[in-house]
JSON list of C-alpha atoms in Angstrom, two decimals:
[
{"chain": "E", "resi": 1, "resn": "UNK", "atom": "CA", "xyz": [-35.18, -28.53, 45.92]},
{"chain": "E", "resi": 2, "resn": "UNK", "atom": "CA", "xyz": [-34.73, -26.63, 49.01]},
{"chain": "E", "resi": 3, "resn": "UNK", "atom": "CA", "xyz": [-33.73, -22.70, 49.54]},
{"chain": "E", "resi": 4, "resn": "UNK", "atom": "CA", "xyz": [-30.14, -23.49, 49.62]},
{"chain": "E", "resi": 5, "resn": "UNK", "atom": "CA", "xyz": [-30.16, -25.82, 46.51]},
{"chain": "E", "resi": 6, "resn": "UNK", "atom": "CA", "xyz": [-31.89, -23.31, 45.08]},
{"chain": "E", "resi": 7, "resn": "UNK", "atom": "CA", "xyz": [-29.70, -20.37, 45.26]},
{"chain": "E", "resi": 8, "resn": "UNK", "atom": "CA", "xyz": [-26.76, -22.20, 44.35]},
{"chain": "E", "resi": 9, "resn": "UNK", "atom": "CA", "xyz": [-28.55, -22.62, 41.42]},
{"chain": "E", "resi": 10, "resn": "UNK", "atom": "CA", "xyz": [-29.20, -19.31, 40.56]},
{"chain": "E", "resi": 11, "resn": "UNK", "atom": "CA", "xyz": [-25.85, -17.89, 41.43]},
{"chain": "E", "resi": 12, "resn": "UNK", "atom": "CA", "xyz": [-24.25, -20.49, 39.18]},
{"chain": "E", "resi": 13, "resn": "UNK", "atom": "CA", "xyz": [-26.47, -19.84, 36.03]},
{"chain": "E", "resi": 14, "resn": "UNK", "atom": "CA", "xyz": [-26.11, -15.60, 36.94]},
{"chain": "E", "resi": 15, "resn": "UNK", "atom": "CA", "xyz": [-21.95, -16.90, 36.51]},
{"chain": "E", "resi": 16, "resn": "UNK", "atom": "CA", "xyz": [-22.78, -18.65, 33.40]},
{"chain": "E", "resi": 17, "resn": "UNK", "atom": "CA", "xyz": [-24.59, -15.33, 31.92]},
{"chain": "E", "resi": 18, "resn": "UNK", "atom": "CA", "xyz": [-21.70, -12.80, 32.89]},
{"chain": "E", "resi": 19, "resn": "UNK", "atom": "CA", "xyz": [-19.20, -15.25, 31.43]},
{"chain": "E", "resi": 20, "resn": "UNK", "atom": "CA", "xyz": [-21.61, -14.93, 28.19]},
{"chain": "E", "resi": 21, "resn": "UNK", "atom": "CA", "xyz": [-21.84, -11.91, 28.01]},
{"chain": "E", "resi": 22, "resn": "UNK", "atom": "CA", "xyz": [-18.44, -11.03, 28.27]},
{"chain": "E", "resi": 23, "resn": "UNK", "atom": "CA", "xyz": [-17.28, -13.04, 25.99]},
{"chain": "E", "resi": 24, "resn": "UNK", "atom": "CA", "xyz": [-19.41, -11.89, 23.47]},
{"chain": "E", "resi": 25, "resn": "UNK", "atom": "CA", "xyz": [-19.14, -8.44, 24.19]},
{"chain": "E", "resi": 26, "resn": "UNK", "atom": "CA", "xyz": [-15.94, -8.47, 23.55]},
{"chain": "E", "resi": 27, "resn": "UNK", "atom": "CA", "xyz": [-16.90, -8.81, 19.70]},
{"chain": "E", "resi": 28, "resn": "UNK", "atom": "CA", "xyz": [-19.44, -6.26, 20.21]},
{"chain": "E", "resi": 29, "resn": "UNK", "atom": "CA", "xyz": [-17.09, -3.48, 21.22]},
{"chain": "E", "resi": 30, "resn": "UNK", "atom": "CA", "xyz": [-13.69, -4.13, 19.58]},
{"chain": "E", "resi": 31, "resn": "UNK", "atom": "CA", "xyz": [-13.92, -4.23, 15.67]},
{"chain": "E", "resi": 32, "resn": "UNK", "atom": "CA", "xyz": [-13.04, -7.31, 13.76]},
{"chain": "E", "resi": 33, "resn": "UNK", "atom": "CA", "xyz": [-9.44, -7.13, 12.67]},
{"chain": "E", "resi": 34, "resn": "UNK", "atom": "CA", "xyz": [-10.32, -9.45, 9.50]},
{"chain": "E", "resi": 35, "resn": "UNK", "atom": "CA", "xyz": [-12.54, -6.38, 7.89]},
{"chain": "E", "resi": 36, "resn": "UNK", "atom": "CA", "xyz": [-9.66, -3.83, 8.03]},
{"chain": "E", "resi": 37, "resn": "UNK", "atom": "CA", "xyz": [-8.00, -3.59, 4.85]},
{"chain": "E", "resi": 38, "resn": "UNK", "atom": "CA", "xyz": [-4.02, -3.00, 5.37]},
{"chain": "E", "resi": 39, "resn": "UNK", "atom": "CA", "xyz": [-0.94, -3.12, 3.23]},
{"chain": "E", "resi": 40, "resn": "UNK", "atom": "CA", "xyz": [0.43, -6.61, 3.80]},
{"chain": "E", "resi": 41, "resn": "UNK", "atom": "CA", "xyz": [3.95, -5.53, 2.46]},
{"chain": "E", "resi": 42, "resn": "UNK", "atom": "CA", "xyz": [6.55, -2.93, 3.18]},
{"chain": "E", "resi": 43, "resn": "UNK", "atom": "CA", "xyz": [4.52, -0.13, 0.63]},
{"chain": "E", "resi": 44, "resn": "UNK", "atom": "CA", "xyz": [1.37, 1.13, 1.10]},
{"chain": "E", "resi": 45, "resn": "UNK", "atom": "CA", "xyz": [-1.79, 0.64, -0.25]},
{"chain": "E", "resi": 46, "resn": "UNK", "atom": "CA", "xyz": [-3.99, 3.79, -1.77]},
{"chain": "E", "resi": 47, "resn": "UNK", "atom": "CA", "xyz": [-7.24, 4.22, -3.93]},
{"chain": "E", "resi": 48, "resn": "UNK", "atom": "CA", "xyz": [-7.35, 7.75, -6.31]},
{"chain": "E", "resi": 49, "resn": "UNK", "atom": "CA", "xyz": [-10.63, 7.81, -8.49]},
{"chain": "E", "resi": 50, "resn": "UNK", "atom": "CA", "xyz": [-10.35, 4.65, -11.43]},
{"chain": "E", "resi": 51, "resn": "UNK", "atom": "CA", "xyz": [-6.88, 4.09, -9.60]},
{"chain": "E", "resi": 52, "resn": "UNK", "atom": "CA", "xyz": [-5.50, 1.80, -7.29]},
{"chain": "E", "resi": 53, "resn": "UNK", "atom": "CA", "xyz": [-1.83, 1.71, -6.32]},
{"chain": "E", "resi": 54, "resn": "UNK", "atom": "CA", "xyz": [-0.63, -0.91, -4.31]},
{"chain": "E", "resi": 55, "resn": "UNK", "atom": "CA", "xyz": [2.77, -1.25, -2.41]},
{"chain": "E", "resi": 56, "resn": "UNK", "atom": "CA", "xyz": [3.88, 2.12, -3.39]},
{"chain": "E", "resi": 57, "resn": "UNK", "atom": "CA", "xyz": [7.48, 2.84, -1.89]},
{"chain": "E", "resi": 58, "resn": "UNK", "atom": "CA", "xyz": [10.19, 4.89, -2.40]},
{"chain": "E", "resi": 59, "resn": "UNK", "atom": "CA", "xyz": [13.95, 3.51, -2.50]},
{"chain": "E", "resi": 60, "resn": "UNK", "atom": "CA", "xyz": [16.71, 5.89, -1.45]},
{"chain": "E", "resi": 61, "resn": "UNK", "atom": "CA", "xyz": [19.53, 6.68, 0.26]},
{"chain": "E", "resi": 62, "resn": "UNK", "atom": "CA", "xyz": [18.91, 10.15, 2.10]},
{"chain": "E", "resi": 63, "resn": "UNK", "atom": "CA", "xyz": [15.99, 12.46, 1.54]},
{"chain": "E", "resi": 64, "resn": "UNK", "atom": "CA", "xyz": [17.85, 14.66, -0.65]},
{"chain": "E", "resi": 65, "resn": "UNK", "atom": "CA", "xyz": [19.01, 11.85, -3.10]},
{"chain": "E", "resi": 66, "resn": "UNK", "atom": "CA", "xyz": [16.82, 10.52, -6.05]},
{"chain": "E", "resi": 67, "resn": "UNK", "atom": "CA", "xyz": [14.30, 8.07, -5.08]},
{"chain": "E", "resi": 68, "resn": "UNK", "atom": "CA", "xyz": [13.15, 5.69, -7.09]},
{"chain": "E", "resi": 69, "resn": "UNK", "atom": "CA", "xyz": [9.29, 4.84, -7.07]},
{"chain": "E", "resi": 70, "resn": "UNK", "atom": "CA", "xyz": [8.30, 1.10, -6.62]},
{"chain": "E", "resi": 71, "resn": "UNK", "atom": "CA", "xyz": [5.08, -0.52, -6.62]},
{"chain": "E", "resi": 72, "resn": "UNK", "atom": "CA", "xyz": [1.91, -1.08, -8.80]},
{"chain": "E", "resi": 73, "resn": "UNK", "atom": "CA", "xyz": [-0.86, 1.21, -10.26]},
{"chain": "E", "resi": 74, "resn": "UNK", "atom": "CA", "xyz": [-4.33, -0.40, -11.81]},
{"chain": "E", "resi": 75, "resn": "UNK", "atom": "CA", "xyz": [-6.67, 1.90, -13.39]},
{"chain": "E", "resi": 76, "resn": "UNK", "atom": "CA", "xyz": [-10.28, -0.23, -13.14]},
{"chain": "E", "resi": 77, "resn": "UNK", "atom": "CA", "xyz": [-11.59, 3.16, -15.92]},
{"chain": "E", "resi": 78, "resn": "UNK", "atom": "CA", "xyz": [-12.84, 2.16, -19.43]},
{"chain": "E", "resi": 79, "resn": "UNK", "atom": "CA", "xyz": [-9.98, 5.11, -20.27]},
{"chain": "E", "resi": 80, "resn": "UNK", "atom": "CA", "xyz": [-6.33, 5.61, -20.13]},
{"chain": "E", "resi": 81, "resn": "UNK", "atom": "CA", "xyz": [-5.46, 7.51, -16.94]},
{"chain": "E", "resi": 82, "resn": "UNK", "atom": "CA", "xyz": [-1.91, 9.34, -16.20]},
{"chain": "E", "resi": 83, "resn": "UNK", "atom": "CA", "xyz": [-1.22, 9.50, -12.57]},
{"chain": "E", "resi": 84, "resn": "UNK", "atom": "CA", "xyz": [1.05, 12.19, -11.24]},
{"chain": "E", "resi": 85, "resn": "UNK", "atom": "CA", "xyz": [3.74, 12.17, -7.96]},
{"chain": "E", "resi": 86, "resn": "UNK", "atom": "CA", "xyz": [4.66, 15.12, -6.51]},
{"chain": "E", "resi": 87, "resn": "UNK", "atom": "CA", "xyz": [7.59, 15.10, -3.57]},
{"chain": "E", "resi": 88, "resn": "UNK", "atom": "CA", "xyz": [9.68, 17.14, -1.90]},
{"chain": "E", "resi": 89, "resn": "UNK", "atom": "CA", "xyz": [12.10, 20.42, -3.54]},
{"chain": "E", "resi": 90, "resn": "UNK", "atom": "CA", "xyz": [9.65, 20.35, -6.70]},
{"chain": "E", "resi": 91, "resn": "UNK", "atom": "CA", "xyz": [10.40, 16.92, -7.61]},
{"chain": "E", "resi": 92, "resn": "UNK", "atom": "CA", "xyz": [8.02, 15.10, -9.79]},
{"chain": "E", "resi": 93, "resn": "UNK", "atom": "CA", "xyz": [7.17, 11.36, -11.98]},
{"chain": "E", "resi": 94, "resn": "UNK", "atom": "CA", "xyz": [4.09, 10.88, -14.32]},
{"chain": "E", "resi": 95, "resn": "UNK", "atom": "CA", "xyz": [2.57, 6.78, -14.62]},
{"chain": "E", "resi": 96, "resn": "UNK", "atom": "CA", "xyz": [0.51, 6.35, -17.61]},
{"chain": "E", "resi": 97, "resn": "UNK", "atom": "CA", "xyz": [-1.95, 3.51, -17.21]},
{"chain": "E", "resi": 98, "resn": "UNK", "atom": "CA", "xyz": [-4.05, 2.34, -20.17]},
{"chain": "E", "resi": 99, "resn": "UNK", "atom": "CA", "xyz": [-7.83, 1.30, -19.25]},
{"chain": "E", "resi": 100, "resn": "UNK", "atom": "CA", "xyz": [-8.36, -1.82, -17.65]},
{"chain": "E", "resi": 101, "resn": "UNK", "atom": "CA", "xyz": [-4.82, -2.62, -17.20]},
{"chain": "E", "resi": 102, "resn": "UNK", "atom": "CA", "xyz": [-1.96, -2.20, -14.64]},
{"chain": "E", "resi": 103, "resn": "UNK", "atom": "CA", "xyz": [1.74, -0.28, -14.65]},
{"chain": "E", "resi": 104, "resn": "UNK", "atom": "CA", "xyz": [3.79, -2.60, -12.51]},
{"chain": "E", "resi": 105, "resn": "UNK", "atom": "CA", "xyz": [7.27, -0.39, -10.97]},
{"chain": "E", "resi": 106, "resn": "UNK", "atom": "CA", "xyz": [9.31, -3.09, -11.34]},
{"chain": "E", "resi": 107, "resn": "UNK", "atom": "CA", "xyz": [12.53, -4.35, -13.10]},
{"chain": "E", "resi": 108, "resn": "UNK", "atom": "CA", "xyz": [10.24, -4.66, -16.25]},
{"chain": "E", "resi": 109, "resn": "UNK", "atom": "CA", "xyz": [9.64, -0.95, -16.30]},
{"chain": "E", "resi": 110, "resn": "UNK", "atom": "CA", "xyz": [11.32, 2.45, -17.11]},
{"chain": "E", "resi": 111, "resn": "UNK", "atom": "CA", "xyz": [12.51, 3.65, -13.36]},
{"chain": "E", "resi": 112, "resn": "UNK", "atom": "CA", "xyz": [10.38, 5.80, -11.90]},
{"chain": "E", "resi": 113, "resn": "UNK", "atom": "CA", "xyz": [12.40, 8.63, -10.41]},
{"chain": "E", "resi": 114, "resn": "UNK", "atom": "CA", "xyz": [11.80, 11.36, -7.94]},
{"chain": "E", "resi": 115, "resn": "UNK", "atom": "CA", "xyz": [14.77, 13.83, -7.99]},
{"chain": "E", "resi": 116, "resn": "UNK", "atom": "CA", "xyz": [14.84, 14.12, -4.17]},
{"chain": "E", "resi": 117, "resn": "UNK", "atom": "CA", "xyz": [13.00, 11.56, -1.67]},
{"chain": "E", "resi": 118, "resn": "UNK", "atom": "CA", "xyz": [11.53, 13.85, 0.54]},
{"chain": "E", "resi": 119, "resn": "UNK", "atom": "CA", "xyz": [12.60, 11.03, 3.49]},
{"chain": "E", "resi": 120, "resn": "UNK", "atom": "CA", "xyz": [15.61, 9.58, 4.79]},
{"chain": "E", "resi": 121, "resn": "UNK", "atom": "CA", "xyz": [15.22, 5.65, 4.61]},
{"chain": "E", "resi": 122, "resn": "UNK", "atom": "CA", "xyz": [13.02, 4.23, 7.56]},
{"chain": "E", "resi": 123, "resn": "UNK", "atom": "CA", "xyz": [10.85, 7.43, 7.22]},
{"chain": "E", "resi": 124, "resn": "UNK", "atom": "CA", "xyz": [7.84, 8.68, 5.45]},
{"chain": "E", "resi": 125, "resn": "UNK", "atom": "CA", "xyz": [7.63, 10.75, 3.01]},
{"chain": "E", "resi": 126, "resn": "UNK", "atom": "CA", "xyz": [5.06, 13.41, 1.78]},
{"chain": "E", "resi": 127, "resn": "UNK", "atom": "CA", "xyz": [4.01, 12.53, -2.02]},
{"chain": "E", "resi": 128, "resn": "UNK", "atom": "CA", "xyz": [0.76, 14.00, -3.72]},
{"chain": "E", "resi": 129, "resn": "UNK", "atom": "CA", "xyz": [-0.85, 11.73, -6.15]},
{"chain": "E", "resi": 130, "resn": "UNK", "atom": "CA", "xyz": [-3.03, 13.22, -8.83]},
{"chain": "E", "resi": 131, "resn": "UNK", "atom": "CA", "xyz": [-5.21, 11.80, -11.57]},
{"chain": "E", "resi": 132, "resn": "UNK", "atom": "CA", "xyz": [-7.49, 14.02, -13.63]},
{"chain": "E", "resi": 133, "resn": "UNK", "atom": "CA", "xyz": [-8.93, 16.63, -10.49]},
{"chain": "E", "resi": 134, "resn": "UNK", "atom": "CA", "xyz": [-8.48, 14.03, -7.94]},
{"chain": "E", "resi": 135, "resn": "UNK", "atom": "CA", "xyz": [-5.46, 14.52, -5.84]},
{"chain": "E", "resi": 136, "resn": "UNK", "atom": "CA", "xyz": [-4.41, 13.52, -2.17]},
{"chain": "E", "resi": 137, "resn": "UNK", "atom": "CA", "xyz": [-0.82, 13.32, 0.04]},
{"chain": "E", "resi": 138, "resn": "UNK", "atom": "CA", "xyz": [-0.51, 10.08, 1.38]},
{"chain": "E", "resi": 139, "resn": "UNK", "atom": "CA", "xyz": [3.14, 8.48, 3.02]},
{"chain": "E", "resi": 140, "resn": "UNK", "atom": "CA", "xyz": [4.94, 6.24, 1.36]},
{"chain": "E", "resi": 141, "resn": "UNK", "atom": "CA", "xyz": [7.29, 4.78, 3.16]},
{"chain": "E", "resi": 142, "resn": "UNK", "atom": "CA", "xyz": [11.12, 5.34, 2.43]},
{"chain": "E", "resi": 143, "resn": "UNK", "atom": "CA", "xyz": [13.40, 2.01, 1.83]},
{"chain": "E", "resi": 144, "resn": "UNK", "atom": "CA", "xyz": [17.25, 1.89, 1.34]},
{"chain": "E", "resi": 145, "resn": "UNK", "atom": "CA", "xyz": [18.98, -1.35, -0.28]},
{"chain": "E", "resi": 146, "resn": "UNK", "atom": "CA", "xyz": [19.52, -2.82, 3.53]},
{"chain": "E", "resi": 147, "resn": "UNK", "atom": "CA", "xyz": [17.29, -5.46, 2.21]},
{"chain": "E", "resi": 148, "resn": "UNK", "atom": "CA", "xyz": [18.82, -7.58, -0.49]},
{"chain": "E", "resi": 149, "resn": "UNK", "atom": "CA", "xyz": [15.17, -7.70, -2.54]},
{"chain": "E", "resi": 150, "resn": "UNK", "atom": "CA", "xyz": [15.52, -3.24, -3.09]},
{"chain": "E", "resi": 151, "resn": "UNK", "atom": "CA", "xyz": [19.10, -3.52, -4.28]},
{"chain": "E", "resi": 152, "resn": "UNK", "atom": "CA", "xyz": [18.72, -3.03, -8.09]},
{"chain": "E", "resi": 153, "resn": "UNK", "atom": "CA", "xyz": [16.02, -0.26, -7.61]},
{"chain": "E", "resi": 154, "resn": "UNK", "atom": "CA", "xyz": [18.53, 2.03, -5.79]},
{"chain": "E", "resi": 155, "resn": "UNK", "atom": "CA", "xyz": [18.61, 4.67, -7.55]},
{"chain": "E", "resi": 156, "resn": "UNK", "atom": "CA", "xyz": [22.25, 5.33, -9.51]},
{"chain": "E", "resi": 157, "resn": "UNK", "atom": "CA", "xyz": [23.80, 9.07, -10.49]},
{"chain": "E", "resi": 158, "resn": "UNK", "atom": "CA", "xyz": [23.32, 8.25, -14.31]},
{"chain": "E", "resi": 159, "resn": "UNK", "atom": "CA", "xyz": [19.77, 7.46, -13.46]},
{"chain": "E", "resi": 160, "resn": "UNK", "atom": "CA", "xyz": [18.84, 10.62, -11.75]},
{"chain": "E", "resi": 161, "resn": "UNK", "atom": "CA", "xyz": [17.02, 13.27, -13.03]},
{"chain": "E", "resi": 162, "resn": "UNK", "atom": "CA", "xyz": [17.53, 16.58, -13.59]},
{"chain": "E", "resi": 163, "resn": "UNK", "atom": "CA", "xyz": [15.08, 18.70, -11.02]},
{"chain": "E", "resi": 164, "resn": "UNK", "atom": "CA", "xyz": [12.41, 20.13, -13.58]},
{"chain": "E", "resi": 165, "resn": "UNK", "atom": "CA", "xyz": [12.73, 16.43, -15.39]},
{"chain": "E", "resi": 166, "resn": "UNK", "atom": "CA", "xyz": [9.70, 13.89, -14.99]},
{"chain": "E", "resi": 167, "resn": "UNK", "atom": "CA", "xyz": [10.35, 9.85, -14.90]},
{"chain": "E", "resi": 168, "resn": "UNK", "atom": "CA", "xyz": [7.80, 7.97, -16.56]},
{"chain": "E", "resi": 169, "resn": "UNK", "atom": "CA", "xyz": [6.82, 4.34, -16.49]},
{"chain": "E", "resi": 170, "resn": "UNK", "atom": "CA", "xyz": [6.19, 2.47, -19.18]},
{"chain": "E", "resi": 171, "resn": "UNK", "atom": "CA", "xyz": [2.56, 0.13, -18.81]},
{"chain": "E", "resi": 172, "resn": "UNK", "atom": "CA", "xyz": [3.02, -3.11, -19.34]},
{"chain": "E", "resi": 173, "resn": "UNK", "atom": "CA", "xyz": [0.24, -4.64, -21.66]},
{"chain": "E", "resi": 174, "resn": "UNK", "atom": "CA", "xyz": [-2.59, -6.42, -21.46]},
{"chain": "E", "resi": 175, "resn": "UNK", "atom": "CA", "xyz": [-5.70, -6.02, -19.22]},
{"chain": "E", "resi": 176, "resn": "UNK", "atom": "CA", "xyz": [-6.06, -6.96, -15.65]},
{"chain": "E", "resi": 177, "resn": "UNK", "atom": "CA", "xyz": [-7.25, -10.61, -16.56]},
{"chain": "E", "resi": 178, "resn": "UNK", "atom": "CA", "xyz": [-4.24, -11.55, -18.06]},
{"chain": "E", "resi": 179, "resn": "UNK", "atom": "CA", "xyz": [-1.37, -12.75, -15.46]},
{"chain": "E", "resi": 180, "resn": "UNK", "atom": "CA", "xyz": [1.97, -11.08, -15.34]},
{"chain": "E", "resi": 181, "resn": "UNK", "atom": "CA", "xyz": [5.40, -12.72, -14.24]},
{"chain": "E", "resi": 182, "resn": "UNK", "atom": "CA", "xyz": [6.39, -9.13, -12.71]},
{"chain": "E", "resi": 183, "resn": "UNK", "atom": "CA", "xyz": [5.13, -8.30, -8.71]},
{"chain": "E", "resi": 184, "resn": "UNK", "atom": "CA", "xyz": [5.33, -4.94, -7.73]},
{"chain": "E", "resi": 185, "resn": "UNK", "atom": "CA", "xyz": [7.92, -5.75, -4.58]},
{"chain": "E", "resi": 186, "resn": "UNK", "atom": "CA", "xyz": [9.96, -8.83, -5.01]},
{"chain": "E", "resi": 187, "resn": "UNK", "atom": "CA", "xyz": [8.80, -9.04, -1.47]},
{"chain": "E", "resi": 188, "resn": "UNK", "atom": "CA", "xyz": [5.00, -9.11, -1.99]},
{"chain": "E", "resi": 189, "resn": "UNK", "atom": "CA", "xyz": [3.85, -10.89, -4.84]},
{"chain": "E", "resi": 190, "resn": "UNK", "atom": "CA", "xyz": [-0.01, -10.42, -3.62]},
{"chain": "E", "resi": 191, "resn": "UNK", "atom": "CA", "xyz": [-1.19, -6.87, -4.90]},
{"chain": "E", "resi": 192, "resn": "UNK", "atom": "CA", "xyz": [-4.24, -6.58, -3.01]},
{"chain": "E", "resi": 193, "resn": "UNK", "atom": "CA", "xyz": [-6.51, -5.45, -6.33]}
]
């Protein structure tokens, strides 16, 4: 091989290694978007203590009107857990969930109601969560019945209510291995848990 052979040679394997290497630095610097966890559905997704609630939204019509709370809360404790929402003007809804079980916010369920939203639809709104000490504000997105699948969870006047009044869910029964008919979002049968 002469000089000229041979630095044709070398410049095409230095190619080969830059093309390497930038191909797999690529993985190197930008994270892997299959290990982010992410709500796959319109609600959001949220972990507080022995609870999990997954697609958590709110369905109203302006951010002064009752919302109604939608979603699913699984308590993964060997005890019965009550979890707490707190929105906007002093509104506020207790979940119990027994141990090992789930509370689906469904059809199946007593409504859930928040005497005010806290968001107009297409916006977030503030809610605190609490369970035991454990407590945290996280968004939950605000829905209106644009969407044919939120219709029958708009909240009506009869169903609102009064200010210092708390909704309450009823759990459904059973324990997280047995299978339920009810989703949390007609939308998202998946809950994530």
């Amino acid at each position: 091989m002469n000089r000229v052979q041979r630095g044709k040679l070398a410049m095409a394997s230095a190619a080969v290694a830059i093309g390497l290497l930038s191909v797999t630095g690529c993985a190197y610097i930008n994270p892997q978007q299959t290990n982010q966890q992410y709500s796959p559905s319109d609600g959001v997704r949220e972990d507080l203590g022995s609870l999990q609630l997954r697609n958590m939204l709110i369905i109203s019509t302006d951010a002064n009107k009752p919302g109604r709370v939608i979603g699913a809360v699984f308590n993964t404790s060997s005890s019965d857990a009550t979890l707490t929402l707190s929105g906007a003007g002093g509104s506020q809804a207790t979940i119990p969930v027994k141990a090992k079980s789930e509370t689906y916010l469904n059809e199946t369920t007593d409504a859930v109601i928040l005497s005010t939203s806290g968001g107009n639809p297409g916006s977030m709104a503030s809610i605190t969560i609490t369970n035991g000490s454990d407590s945290r504000t996280v968004q939950f997105p605000v829905l209106d019945a644009s969407l044919k699948e939120y219709q029958q969870y708009l909240p009506t006047a009869s169903a609102s209510p009064s200010p210092s009044a708390s909704g309450s869910a009823t759990p459904s029964s059973g324990s997280t291995s047995s299978s339920s008919s009810a989703s949390p979002t007609p939308s998202a049968s998946s809950t994530g848990h």
